Amino acid sequence: MKLFRKRSAGLGCTLISYVDDGDIIVQSSEIDTNCVMLRHAYGIVFDLFTKSGLALEHNKTELFHFTRARTGFNRSLDLGYEPYTGDNPLKPKTYWRYLGFYFDRKLTFQEHVRYYSTKALTTVMAMRMLGNSTRGLSPRNKRILYRACVVPIATYGHRLWYFEGAKTKGALKTLTSMQRKAACWIIGAFRTSPTGGVESLAGLPPIRLHLHKLSQRAVFRTATLSDTHPLRSLMRGEHAKTAAPALGASCWMSVDRQKTVRDAVTETSSKLDNLTETFSPCAEENTPGERLLDRYQKRVLFDEFDPKGEDALSKRRSSLDNMQRQAARDRSTVCCGTDCSVPRQTTRQATASFVIERAGNDPIASTWAAGKITSACAELFVIRAAIVRAVSLDECDHIMVFTDSMASARRAVDPSVHSGQAHSLAVCKALAAWLSQGEDCYIEFIGTPSKLEWGVQHKAAAGWC
């Protein structure tokens, strides 16, 4: 790739590859100019491959022009190598298939939608052999089968054609018709049943709402990409991070041109400003071999509660009482109880509380408004607050965190990209510094069911009542 960039510096072309598939991309104001540039670039690639002992299969070469011109868009290319030379030039294709995506010359992606909607429809029709309204699979299993096997097919590559400002009426009509047939099969309804009714009875959201949800997820998932990810090279402003701008990046366009462009990248750049959470995909704490559990796996312990078996709650209460008695005799042990509350009213914020107890010291308690977040994020927030406060105490070599959310406890020491990663990074950084002080330092996360209303964990729960 580097050799190609050096030798093609004056051509203004780009070479991308995926395994054994390579693409030479050029752009100019005229198709004739593109053909000349493509021929020179192909010659450079052939020369580099030959010198490396590799071979190019010329008969597998394809040509495709992206243009909105009404005439002259089918210009052939004399490749200069057999069999596409002389009287048999390389002719452009009507549609180009690459990595499962179907491109047309105007980038409307109508063929892509037609292909995958048809494939999804035939899959639904084939599923009819698995059951009907009287025998075979139950409606619940039919719905699971449809959501797992058909919906991913129908929505594959949806970001190519579904974005803000795109003309999607025809595509949505095709996909809605497909889902209607699936809904009728799931509940055994008549073919004349209304679309909205059968979708509701089958438990299927309208396809347009499902696509909107997937698109929003894709937009915000972009924030989890590394600073040098190729997608960032197409963005502008702070969202480009440290990636070098690509030839087609919006930063090369005029201000007036940027206002008229409508595509998935433009939508992503504009909507990422609404994201209030920050992510660090390349954080130092997330480096393989330097993660907290990689370095101190034996000193970060998890005591899960097993609800199975007879008298599970009473046995757990007895075990927790023993832990508390042992901690009360040791001044170097710190007990932290954490809990949170998420109101059902969406207009109100979640609250989070922790209580820290230590033999011979007064309890430390604190309560915060955690914002409009989920219970998992609120639990993660309060675990972070409790741990950061506990490691700051003098002569502390044993921390016990009593929580009713062990999933959040495990996430607290996971520095990878996830919701609330900033809290996890703060926990990992604080614990790494604390654990490095001595071999005797260790931390325990202890599952404490809320039903028990036990000890320090219940005191934290009472902080927000």
PDB file of N, CA and C in Angstrom, residues 25 29 42 88 126 151-152 218 285:
ATOM      1  N   ILE A  25      -9.717   3.329  -6.724  1.00  0.00           N
ATOM      2  CA  ILE A  25     -10.751   4.361  -6.776  1.00  0.00           C
ATOM      3  C   ILE A  25     -10.136   5.662  -7.275  1.00  0.00           C
ATOM      4  N   SER A  29     -13.800  15.063 -12.942  1.00  0.00           N
ATOM      5  CA  SER A  29     -15.021  15.639 -13.506  1.00  0.00           C
ATOM      6  C   SER A  29     -15.472  14.937 -14.778  1.00  0.00           C
ATOM      7  N   TYR A  42      -3.698   0.726 -12.574  1.00  0.00           N
ATOM      8  CA  TYR A  42      -3.697  -0.731 -12.700  1.00  0.00           C
ATOM      9  C   TYR A  42      -2.313  -1.226 -13.115  1.00  0.00           C
ATOM     10  N   ASN A  88     -11.453  -5.894 -27.410  1.00  0.00           N
ATOM     11  CA  ASN A  88     -12.264  -6.456 -26.320  1.00  0.00           C
ATOM     12  C   ASN A  88     -11.993  -5.686 -25.019  1.00  0.00           C
ATOM     13  N   ALA A 126     -40.446 -19.715   2.947  1.00  0.00           N
ATOM     14  CA  ALA A 126     -39.945 -21.065   3.221  1.00  0.00           C
ATOM     15  C   ALA A 126     -40.240 -21.500   4.649  1.00  0.00           C
ATOM     16  N   VAL A 151     -34.927 -10.772  10.012  1.00  0.00           N
ATOM     17  CA  VAL A 151     -34.688  -9.335  10.187  1.00  0.00           C
ATOM     18  C   VAL A 151     -33.238  -8.944   9.888  1.00  0.00           C
ATOM     19  N   PRO A 152     -32.224  -9.715  10.341  1.00  0.00           N
ATOM     20  CA  PRO A 152     -30.846  -9.340   9.977  1.00  0.00           C
ATOM     21  C   PRO A 152     -30.595  -9.349   8.473  1.00  0.00           C
ATOM     22  N   ALA A 218     -26.148   2.862  15.423  1.00  0.00           N
ATOM     23  CA  ALA A 218     -24.955   2.954  14.584  1.00  0.00           C
ATOM     24  C   ALA A 218     -24.289   4.316  14.722  1.00  0.00           C
ATOM     25  N   GLU A 285      -5.535   2.020  30.547  1.00  0.00           N
ATOM     26  CA  GLU A 285      -6.008   0.953  31.443  1.00  0.00           C
ATOM     27  C   GLU A 285      -6.570  -0.237  30.684  1.00  0.00           C
TER      28      GLU A 285
END
